[in-house]
Each structure stands twice: as C-alpha cells, then as structure tokens.
PDB file of C-alpha atoms and ligand atoms in Angstrom:
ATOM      1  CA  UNK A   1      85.723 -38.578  10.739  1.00  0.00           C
ATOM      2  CA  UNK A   2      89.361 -37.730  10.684  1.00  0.00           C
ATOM      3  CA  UNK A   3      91.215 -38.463  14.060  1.00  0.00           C
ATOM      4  CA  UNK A   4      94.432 -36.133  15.210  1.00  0.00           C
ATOM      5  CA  UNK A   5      97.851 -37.788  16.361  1.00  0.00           C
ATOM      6  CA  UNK A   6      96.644 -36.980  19.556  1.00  0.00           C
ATOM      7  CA  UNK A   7      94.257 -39.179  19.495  1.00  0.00           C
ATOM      8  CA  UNK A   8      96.022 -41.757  18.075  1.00  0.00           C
ATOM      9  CA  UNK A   9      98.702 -41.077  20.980  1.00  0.00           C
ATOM     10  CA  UNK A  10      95.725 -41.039  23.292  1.00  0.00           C
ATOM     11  CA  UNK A  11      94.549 -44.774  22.579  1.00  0.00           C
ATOM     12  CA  UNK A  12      98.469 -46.074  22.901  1.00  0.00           C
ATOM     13  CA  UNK A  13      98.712 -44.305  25.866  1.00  0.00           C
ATOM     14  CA  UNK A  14      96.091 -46.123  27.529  1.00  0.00           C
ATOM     15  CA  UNK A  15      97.132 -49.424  26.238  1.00  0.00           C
ATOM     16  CA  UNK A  16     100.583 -49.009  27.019  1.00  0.00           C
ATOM     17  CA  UNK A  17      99.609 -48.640  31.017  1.00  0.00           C
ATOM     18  CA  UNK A  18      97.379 -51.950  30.801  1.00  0.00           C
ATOM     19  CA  UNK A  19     100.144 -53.722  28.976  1.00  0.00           C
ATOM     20  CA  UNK A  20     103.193 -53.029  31.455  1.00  0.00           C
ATOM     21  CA  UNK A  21     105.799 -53.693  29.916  1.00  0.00           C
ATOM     22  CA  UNK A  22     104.684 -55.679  27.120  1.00  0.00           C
ATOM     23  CA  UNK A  23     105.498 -54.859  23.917  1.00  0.00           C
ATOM     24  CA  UNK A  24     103.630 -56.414  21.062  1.00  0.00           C
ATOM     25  CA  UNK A  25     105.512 -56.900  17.486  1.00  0.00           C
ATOM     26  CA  UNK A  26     102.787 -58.291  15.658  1.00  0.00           C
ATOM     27  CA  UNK A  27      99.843 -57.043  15.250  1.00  0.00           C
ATOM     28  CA  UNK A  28      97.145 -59.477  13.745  1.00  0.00           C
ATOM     29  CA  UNK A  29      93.587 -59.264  12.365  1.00  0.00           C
ATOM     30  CA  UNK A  30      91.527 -61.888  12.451  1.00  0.00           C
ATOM     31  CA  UNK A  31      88.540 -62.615  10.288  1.00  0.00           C
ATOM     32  CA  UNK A  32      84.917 -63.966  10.047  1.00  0.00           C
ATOM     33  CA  UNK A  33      84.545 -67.031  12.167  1.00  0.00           C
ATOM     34  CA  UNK A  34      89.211 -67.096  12.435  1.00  0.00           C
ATOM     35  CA  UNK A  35      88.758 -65.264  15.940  1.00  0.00           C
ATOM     36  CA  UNK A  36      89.847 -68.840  17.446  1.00  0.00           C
ATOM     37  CA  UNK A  37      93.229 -67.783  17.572  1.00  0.00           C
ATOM     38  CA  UNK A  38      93.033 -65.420  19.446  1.00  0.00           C
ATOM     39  CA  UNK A  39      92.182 -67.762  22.231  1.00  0.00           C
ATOM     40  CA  UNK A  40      94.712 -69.550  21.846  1.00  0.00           C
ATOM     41  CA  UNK A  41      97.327 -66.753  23.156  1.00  0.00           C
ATOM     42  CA  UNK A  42      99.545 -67.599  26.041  1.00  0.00           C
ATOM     43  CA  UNK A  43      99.281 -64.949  28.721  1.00  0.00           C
ATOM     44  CA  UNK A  44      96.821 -62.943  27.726  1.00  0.00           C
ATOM     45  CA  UNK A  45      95.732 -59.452  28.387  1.00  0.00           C
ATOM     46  CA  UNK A  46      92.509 -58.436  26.819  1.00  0.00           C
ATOM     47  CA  UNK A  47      91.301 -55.340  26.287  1.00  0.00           C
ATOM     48  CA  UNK A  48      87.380 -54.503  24.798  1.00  0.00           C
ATOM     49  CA  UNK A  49      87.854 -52.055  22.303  1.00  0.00           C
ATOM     50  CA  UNK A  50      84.805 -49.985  24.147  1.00  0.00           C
ATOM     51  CA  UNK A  51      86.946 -49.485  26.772  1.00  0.00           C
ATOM     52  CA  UNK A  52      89.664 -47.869  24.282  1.00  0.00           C
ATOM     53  CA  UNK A  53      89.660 -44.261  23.843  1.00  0.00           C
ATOM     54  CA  UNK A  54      88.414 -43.579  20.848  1.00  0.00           C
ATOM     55  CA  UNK A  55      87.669 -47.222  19.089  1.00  0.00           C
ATOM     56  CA  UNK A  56      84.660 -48.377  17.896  1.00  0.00           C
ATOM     57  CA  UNK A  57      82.897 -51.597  18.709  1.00  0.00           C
ATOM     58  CA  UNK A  58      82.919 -54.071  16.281  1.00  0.00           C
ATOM     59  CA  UNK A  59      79.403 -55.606  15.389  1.00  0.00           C
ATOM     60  CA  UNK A  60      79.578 -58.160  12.798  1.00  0.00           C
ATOM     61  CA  UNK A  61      79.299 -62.051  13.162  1.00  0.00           C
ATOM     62  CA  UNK A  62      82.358 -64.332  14.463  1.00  0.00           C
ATOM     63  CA  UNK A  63      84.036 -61.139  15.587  1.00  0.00           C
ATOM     64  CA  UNK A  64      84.196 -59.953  19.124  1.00  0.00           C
ATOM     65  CA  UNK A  65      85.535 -57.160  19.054  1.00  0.00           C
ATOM     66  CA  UNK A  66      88.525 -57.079  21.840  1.00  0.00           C
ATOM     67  CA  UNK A  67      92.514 -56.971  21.450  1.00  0.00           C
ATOM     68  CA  UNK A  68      94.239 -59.704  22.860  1.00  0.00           C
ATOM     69  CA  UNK A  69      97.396 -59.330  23.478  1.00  0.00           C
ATOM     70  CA  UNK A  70     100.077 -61.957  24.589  1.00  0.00           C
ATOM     71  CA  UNK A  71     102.561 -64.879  22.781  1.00  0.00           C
ATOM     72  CA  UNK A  72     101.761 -66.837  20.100  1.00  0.00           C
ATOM     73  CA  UNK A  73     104.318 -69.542  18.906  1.00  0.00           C
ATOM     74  CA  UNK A  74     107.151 -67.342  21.386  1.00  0.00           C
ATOM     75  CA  UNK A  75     106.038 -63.709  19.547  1.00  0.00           C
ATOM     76  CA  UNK A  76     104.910 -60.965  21.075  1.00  0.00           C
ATOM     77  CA  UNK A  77     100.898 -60.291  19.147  1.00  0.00           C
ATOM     78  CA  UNK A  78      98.617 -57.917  19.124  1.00  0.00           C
ATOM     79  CA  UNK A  79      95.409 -59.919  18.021  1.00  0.00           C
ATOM     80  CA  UNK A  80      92.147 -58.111  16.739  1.00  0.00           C
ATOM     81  CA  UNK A  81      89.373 -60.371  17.572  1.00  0.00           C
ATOM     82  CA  UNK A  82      87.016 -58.544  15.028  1.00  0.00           C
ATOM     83  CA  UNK A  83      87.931 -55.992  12.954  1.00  0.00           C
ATOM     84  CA  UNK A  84      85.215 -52.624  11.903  1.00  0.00           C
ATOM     85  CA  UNK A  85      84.231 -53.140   8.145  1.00  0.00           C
ATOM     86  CA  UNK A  86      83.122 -50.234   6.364  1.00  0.00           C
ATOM     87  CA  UNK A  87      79.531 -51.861   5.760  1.00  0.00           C
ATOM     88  CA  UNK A  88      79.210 -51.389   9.576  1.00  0.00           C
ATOM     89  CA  UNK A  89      78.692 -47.592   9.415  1.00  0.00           C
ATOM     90  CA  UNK A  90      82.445 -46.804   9.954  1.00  0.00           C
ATOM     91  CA  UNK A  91      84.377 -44.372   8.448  1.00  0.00           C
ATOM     92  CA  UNK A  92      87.466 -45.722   7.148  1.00  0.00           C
ATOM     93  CA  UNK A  93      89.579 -43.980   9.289  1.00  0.00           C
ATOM     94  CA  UNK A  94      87.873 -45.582  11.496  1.00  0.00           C
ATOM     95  CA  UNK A  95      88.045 -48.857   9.905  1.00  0.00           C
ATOM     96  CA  UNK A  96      92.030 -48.279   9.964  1.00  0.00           C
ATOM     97  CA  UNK A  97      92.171 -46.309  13.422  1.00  0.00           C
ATOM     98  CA  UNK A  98      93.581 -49.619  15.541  1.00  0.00           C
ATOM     99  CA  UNK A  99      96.471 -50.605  13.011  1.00  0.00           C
ATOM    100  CA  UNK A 100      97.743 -46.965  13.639  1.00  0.00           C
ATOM    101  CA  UNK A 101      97.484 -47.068  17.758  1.00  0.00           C
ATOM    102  CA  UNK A 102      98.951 -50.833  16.998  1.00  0.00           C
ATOM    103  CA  UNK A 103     101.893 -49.495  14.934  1.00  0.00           C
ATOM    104  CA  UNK A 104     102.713 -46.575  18.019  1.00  0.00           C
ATOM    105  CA  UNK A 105     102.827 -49.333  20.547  1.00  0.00           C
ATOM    106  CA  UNK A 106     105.408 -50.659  17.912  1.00  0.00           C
ATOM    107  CA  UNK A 107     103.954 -53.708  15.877  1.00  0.00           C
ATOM    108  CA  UNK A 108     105.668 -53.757  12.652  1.00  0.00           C
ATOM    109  CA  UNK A 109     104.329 -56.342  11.401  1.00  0.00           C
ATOM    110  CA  UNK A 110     100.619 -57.135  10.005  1.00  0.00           C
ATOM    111  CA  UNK A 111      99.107 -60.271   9.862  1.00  0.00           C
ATOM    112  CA  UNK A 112      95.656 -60.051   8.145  1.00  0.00           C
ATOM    113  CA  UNK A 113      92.709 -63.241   7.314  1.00  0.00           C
ATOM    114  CA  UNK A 114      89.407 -62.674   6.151  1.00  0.00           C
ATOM    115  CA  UNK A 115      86.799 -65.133   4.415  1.00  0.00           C
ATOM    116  CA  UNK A 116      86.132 -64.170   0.953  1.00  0.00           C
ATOM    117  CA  UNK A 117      84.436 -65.416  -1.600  1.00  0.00           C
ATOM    118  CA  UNK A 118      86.107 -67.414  -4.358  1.00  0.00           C
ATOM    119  CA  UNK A 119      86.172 -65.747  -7.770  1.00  0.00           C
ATOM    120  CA  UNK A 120      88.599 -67.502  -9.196  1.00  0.00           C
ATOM    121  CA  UNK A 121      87.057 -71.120 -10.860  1.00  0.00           C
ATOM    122  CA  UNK A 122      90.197 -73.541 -10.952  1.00  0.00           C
ATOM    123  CA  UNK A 123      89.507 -73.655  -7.123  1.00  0.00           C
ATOM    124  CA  UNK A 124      87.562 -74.620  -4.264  1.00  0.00           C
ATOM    125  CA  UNK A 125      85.672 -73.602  -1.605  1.00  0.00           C
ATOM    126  CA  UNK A 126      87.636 -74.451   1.392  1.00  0.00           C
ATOM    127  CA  UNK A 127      91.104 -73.665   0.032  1.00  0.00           C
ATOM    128  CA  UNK A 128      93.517 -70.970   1.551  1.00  0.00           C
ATOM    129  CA  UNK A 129      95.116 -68.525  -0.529  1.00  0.00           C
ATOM    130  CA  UNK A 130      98.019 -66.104  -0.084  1.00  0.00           C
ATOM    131  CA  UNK A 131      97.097 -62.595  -1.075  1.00  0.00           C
ATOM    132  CA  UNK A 132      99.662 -61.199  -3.137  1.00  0.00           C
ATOM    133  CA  UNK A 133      97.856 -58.011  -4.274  1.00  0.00           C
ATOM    134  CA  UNK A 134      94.397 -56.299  -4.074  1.00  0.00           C
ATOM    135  CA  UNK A 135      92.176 -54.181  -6.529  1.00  0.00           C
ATOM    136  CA  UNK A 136      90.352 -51.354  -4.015  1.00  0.00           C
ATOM    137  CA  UNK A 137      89.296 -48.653  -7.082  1.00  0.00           C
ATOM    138  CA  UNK A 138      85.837 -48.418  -6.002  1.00  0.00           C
ATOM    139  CA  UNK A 139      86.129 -46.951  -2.429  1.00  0.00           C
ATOM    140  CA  UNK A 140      88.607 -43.836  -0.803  1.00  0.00           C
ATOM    141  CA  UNK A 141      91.408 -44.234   0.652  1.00  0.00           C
ATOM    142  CA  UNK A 142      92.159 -44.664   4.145  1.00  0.00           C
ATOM    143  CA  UNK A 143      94.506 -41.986   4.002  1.00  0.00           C
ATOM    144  CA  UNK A 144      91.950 -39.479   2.587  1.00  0.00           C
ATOM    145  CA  UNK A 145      91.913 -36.002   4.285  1.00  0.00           C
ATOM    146  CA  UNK A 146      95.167 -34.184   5.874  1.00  0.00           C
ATOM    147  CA  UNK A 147      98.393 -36.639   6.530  1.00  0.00           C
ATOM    148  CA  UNK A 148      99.954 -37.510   8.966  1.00  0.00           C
ATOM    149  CA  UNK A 149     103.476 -37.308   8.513  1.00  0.00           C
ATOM    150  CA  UNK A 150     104.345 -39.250  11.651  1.00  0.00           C
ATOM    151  CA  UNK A 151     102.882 -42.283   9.763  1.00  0.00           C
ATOM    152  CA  UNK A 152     104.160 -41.650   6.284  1.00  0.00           C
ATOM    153  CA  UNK A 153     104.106 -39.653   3.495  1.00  0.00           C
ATOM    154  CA  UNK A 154     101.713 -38.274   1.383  1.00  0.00           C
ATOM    155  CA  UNK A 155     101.828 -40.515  -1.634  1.00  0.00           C
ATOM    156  CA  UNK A 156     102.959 -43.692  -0.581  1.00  0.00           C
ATOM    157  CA  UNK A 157     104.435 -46.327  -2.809  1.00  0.00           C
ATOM    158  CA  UNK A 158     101.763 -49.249  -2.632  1.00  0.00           C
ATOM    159  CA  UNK A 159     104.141 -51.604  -5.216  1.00  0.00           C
ATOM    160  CA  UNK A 160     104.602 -53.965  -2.423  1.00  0.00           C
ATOM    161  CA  UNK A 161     101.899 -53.785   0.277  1.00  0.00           C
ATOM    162  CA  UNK A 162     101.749 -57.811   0.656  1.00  0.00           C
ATOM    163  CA  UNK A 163     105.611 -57.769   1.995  1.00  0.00           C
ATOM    164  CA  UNK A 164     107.378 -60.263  -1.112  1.00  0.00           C
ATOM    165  CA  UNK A 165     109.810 -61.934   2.033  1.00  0.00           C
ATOM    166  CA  UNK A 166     106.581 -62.854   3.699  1.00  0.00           C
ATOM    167  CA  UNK A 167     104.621 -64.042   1.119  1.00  0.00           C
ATOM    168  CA  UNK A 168     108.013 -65.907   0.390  1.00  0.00           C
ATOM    169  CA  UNK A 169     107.646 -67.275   3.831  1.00  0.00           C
ATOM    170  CA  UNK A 170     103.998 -68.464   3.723  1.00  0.00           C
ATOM    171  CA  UNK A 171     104.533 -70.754   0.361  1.00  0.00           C
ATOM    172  CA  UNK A 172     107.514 -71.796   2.013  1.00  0.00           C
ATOM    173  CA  UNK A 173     105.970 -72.607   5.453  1.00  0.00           C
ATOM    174  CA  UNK A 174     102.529 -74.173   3.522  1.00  0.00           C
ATOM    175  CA  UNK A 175     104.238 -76.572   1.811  1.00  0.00           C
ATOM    176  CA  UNK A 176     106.426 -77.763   4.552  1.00  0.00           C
ATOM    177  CA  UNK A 177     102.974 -78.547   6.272  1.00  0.00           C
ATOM    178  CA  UNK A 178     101.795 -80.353   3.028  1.00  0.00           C
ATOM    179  CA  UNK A 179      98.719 -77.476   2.921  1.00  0.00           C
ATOM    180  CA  UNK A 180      97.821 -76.482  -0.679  1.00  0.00           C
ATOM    181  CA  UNK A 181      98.118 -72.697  -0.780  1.00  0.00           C
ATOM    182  CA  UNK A 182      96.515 -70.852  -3.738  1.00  0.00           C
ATOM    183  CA  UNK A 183      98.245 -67.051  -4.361  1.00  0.00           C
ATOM    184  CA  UNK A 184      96.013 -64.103  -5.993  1.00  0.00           C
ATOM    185  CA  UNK A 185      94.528 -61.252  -5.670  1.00  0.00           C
ATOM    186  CA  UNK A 186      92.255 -60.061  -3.020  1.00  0.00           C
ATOM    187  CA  UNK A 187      89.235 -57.391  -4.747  1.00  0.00           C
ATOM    188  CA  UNK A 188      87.440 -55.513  -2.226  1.00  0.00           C
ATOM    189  CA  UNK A 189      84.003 -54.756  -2.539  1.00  0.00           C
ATOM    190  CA  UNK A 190      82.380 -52.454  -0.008  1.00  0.00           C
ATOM    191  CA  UNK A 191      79.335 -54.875   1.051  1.00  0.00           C
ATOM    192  CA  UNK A 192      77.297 -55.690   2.907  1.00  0.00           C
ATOM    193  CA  UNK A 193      75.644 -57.566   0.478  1.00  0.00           C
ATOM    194  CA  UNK A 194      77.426 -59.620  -1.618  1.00  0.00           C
ATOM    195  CA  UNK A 195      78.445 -59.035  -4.954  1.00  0.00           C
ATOM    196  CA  UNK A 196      75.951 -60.095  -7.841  1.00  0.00           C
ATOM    197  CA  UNK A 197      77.082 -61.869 -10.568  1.00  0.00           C
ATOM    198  CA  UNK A 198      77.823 -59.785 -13.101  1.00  0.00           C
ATOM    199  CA  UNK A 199      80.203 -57.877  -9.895  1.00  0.00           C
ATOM    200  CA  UNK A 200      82.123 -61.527  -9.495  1.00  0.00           C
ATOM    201  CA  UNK A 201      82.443 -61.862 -13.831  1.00  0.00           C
ATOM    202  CA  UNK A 202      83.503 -57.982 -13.563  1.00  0.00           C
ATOM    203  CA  UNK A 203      86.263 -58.446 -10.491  1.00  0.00           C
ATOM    204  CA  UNK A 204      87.788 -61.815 -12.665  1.00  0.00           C
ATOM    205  CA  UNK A 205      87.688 -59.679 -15.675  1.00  0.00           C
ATOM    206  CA  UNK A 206      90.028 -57.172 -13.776  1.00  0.00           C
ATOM    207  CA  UNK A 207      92.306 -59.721 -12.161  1.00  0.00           C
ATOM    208  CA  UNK A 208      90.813 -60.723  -8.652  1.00  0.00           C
ATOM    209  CA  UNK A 209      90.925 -64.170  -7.633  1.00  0.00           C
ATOM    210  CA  UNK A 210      88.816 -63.173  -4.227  1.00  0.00           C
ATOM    211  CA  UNK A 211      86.152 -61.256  -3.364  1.00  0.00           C
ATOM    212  CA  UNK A 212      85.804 -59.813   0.008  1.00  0.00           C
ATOM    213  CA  UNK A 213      84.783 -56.927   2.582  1.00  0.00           C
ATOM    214  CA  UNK A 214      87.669 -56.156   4.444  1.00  0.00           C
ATOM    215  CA  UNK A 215      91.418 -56.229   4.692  1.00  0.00           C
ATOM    216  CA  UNK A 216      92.528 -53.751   1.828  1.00  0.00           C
ATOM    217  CA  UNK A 217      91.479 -50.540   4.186  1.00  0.00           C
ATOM    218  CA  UNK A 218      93.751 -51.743   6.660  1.00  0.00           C
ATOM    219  CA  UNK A 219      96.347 -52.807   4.351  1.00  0.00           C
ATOM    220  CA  UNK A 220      96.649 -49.654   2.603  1.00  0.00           C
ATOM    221  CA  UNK A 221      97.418 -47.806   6.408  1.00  0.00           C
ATOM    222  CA  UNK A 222      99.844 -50.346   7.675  1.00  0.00           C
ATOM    223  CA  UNK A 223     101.836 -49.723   4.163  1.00  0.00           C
ATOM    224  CA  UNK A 224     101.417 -46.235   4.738  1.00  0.00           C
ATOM    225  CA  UNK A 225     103.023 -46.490   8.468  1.00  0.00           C
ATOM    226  CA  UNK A 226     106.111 -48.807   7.200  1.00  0.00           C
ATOM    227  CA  UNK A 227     104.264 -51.864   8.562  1.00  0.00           C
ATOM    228  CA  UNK A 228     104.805 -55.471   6.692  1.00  0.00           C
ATOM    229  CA  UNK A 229     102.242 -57.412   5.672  1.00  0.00           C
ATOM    230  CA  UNK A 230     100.829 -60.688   5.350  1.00  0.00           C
ATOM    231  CA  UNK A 231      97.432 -61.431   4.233  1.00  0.00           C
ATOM    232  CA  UNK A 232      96.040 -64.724   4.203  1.00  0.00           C
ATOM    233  CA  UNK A 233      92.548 -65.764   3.077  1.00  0.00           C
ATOM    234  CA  UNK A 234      90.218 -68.503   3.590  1.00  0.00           C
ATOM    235  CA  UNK A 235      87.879 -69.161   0.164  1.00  0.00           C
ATOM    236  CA  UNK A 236      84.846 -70.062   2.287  1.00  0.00           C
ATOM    237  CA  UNK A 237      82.598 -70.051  -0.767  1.00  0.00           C
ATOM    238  CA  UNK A 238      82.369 -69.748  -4.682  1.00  0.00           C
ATOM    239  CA  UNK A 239      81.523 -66.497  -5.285  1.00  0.00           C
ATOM    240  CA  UNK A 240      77.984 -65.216  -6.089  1.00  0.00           C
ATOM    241  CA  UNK A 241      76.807 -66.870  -9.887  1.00  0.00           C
ATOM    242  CA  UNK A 242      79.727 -69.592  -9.734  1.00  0.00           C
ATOM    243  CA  UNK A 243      77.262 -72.292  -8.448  1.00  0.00           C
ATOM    244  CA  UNK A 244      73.878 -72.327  -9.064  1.00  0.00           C
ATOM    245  CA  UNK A 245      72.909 -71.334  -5.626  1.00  0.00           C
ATOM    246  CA  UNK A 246      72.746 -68.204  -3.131  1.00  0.00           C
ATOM    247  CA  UNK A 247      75.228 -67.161  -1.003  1.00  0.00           C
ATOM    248  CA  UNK A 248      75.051 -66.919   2.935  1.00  0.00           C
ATOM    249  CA  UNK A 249      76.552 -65.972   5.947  1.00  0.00           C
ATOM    250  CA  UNK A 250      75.955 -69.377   7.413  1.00  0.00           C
ATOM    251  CA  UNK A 251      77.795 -70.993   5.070  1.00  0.00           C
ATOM    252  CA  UNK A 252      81.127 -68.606   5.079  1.00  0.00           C
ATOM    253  CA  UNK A 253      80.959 -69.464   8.869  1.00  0.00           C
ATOM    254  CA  UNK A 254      80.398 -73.136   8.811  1.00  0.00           C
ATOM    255  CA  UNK A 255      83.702 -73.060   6.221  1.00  0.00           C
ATOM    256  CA  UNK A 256      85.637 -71.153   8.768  1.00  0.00           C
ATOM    257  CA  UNK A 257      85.167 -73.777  11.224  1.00  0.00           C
ATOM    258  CA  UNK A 258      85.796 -76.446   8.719  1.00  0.00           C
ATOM    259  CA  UNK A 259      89.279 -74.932   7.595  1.00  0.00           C
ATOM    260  CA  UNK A 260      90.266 -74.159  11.793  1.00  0.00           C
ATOM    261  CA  UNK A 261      92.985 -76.548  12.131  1.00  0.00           C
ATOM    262  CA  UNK A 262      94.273 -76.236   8.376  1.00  0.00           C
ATOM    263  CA  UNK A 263      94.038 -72.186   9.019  1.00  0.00           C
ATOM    264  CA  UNK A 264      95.669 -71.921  12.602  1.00  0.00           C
ATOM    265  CA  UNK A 265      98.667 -74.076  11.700  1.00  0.00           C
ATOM    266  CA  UNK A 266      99.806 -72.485   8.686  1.00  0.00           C
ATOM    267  CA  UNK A 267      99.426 -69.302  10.533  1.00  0.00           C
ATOM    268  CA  UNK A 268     101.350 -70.735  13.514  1.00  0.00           C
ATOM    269  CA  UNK A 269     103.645 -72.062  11.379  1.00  0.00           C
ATOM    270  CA  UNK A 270     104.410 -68.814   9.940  1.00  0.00           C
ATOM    271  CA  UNK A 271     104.593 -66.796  13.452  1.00  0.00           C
ATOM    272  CA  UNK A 272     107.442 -69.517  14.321  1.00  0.00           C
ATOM    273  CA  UNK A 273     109.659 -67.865  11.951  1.00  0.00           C
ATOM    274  CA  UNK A 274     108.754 -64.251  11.557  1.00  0.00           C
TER     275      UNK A 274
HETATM  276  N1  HPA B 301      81.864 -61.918  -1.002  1.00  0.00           N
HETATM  277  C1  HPA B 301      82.275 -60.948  -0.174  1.00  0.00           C
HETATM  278  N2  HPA B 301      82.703 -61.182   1.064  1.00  0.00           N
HETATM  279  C2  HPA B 301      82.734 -62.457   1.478  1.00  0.00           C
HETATM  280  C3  HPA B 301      82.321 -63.513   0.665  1.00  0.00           C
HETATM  281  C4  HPA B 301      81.865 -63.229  -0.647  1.00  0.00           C
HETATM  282  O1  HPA B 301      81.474 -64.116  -1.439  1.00  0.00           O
HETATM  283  N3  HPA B 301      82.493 -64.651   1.391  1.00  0.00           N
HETATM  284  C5  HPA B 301      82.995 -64.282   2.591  1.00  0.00           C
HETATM  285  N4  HPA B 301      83.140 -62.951   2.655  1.00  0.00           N
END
C-alpha cells in the first residue's frame, strides 16, 4: 500500500497536538530486545502507534510498539520502541511510514540498532559494530511506486546513507568509553527465518559483515528525506553454519540483555554530542 502526503501530514498532525510544543530532533529506532532505552527517557510522552492514524502495530518480540518521546542525554528523541519488519506482513511503505511522519515533525536525524547475526568470522557474538554500509538487492525499495517530492527526489544518491561525520563520531565516542567497536556492512535479508548457510557464505562472499531483518528499509527513506544516519548493531549471534549449532530467537534476546549496559552507553555517549 502506497500512503498520500496527506496521510503522512495526517499522522504529524495528530502527534504534533499530543506533543505541545515539543519538538523532537532525533528520531531513534530501537531493536530486538534494545527497547530499554526507551525507558530510560526523561519526560516522557508516549504514544501507541494504534492510536496513530494510519500506523501499524508492531508484533514481533522485545518490541512494543509505542513512540516515546522526550530527552535523552539533554536531546530532544523520538524513540520507536519496536519497529514493523517486512516479515510481519507489512508493506514497506509501511515498514518506512513512521520515519516519514518523524521527519515532518522535524527529526533530522536517525538513530537505528538492530540484532543481527554475525557473518563476519574474525568476531564475536556479543560485539557491537558500526554499520557503515548495507547490501539490500534482494527486496524493493521503499520508495517504490509514485514520489513524493516533498521528501526527495526521484533517484536519490544512496553514496552516503550511514552519515561519514557520524560514523566519525561513534568510533570516536567508542573508544573514549574503552568499547571495542567493529565497522561493516549490514546485508538485509527479508526473514523471518533465518538465513541458511549457504545464504550467510553467499552475503560474506558479497561483502556483508551482518546479517539482519531490518534497518536498511528505513534507512533507504530517511536518506531519501535528507535525514542523517547512524546505525549501530549488536552481533547477538554467529550467523547460521558459523557454529555447529541452530540459531534462535532466545538466544539473540538473551545477547541483547547481555550487551544492555555496553549498548546504552555508547549510544548515550553518542546523543551527548550530536
Ligand atoms: N539473522 C537475521 N537476523 C538476525 C539474526 C540472524 O542471524 N540475529 C538477529 N537477527
């Protein structure tokens, strides 16, 4: 399903009334089992996206599915607690439909973690890694269907989706907190299962260092809209095949938890100086 700027103007409407005068900067997206930050914001207005004119509910596990909006380290954040995935039965307009609304209440900024699966085998499960690029060849665009010139053009440029100054500021900010920060690339794969092993040998073969079910949809439309990005990820597993073992949802969420205080600091960290 396509939606119309009026639509889009619709669901910012109604947000702008419960927010007051409130204007979030920085909109943030918060992954599998990560949706702990988002309690941590300091006066907080929530809002369930059922109650949001045309959102969707988000279904999957560690996700909530709410905005929260309020200050985190002094910034004004928008904070998806859950994000729609694709593998839900969403379109991905729909999938992208909040960073849109986000970027007409004026975020310019995008702050996106997910759990993915590690691909890459000089690491770990457990380690954090900046995404400096993705690989999304298999699936349609986002933008798909009629533009939208009040978002951006046609054909965008999508040379530096992962914004270079913040990535510049996350390696920065990491290793002032001593946290080892791996950089790569991100390789979505549709899901919901998870990839076999011949699909992890096939994503390293192309250049991913991660493999993982979200993120690049919504990167693609906040490049599209002028938004900057960073994307951090938490490796909550090898990827399918690396270990002799199978892979499951348990397990991405028990590493979540694990990586919580690592995770929200660096992320902190880097909110201080955006
Ligand atoms: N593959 C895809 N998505 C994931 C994984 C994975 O191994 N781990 C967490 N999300």
């Amino acid at each position: 399903m396509e939606f119309t700027m009026e639509q889009y103007r619709e669901s910012a409407g109604f947000l702008r009334e419960r927010l007051g005068d409130f204007a979030p900067k920085i909109a943030m997206v918060l992954g599998s089992g990560l949706g702990y930050l988002g309690d941590q914001v300091e006066r907080p207005i929530f809002v369930d996206y059922r109650d949001i004119p045309h959102f969707k509910a988000s279904t999957a596990p560690g996700h909530k599915g709410r905005l929260v909006f309020g200050f985190l380290e002094g910034q004004p954040v928008a904070v998806m607690q859950g994000r729609m995935h694709h593998y839900e039965g969403y379109s991905y307009e729909e999938v992208t439909y909040a960073v849109r609304v986000l970027r007409l209440l004026g975020c310019e900024t995008l702050v996106v973690t997910n759990a993915a699966g590690c691909v890459n085998t000089s690491w770990q499960a457990g380690d954090l890694m900046l995404i400096t690029d993705h690989i999304k060849l298999f699936s349609v665009s986002p933008l798909r269907g009629e533009n939208l010139p009040e978002f951006g053009t046609r054909f965008p440029d999508a040379s530096r989706l992962y914004t270079p100054r913040l990535q510049e500021l996350a390696r920065e900010t990491a290793a002032e907190l001593g946290i080892p920060l791996r950089e790569g690339v991100y390789f979505y794969c549709y899901g919901p299962q998870y990839e076999t092993p011949a699909e992890v040998r096939a994503a390293r073969i192309l250049g991913g260092d991660a493999v993982g079910m979200s993120t690049a949809p919504e990167v693609v439309a906040a490049g599209h809209c002028g938004m900057e990005v960073l994307g951090l990820t938490l490796l909550s597993n090898m990827a399918a095949g690396i270990l002799d073992q199978p892979l499951s949802e348990q397990e991405v969420l028990d590493a979540a938890e694990a990586a919580r205080e690592k995770f929200s600091g660096l992320i902190r960290a880097c909110l201080r100086k955006m």
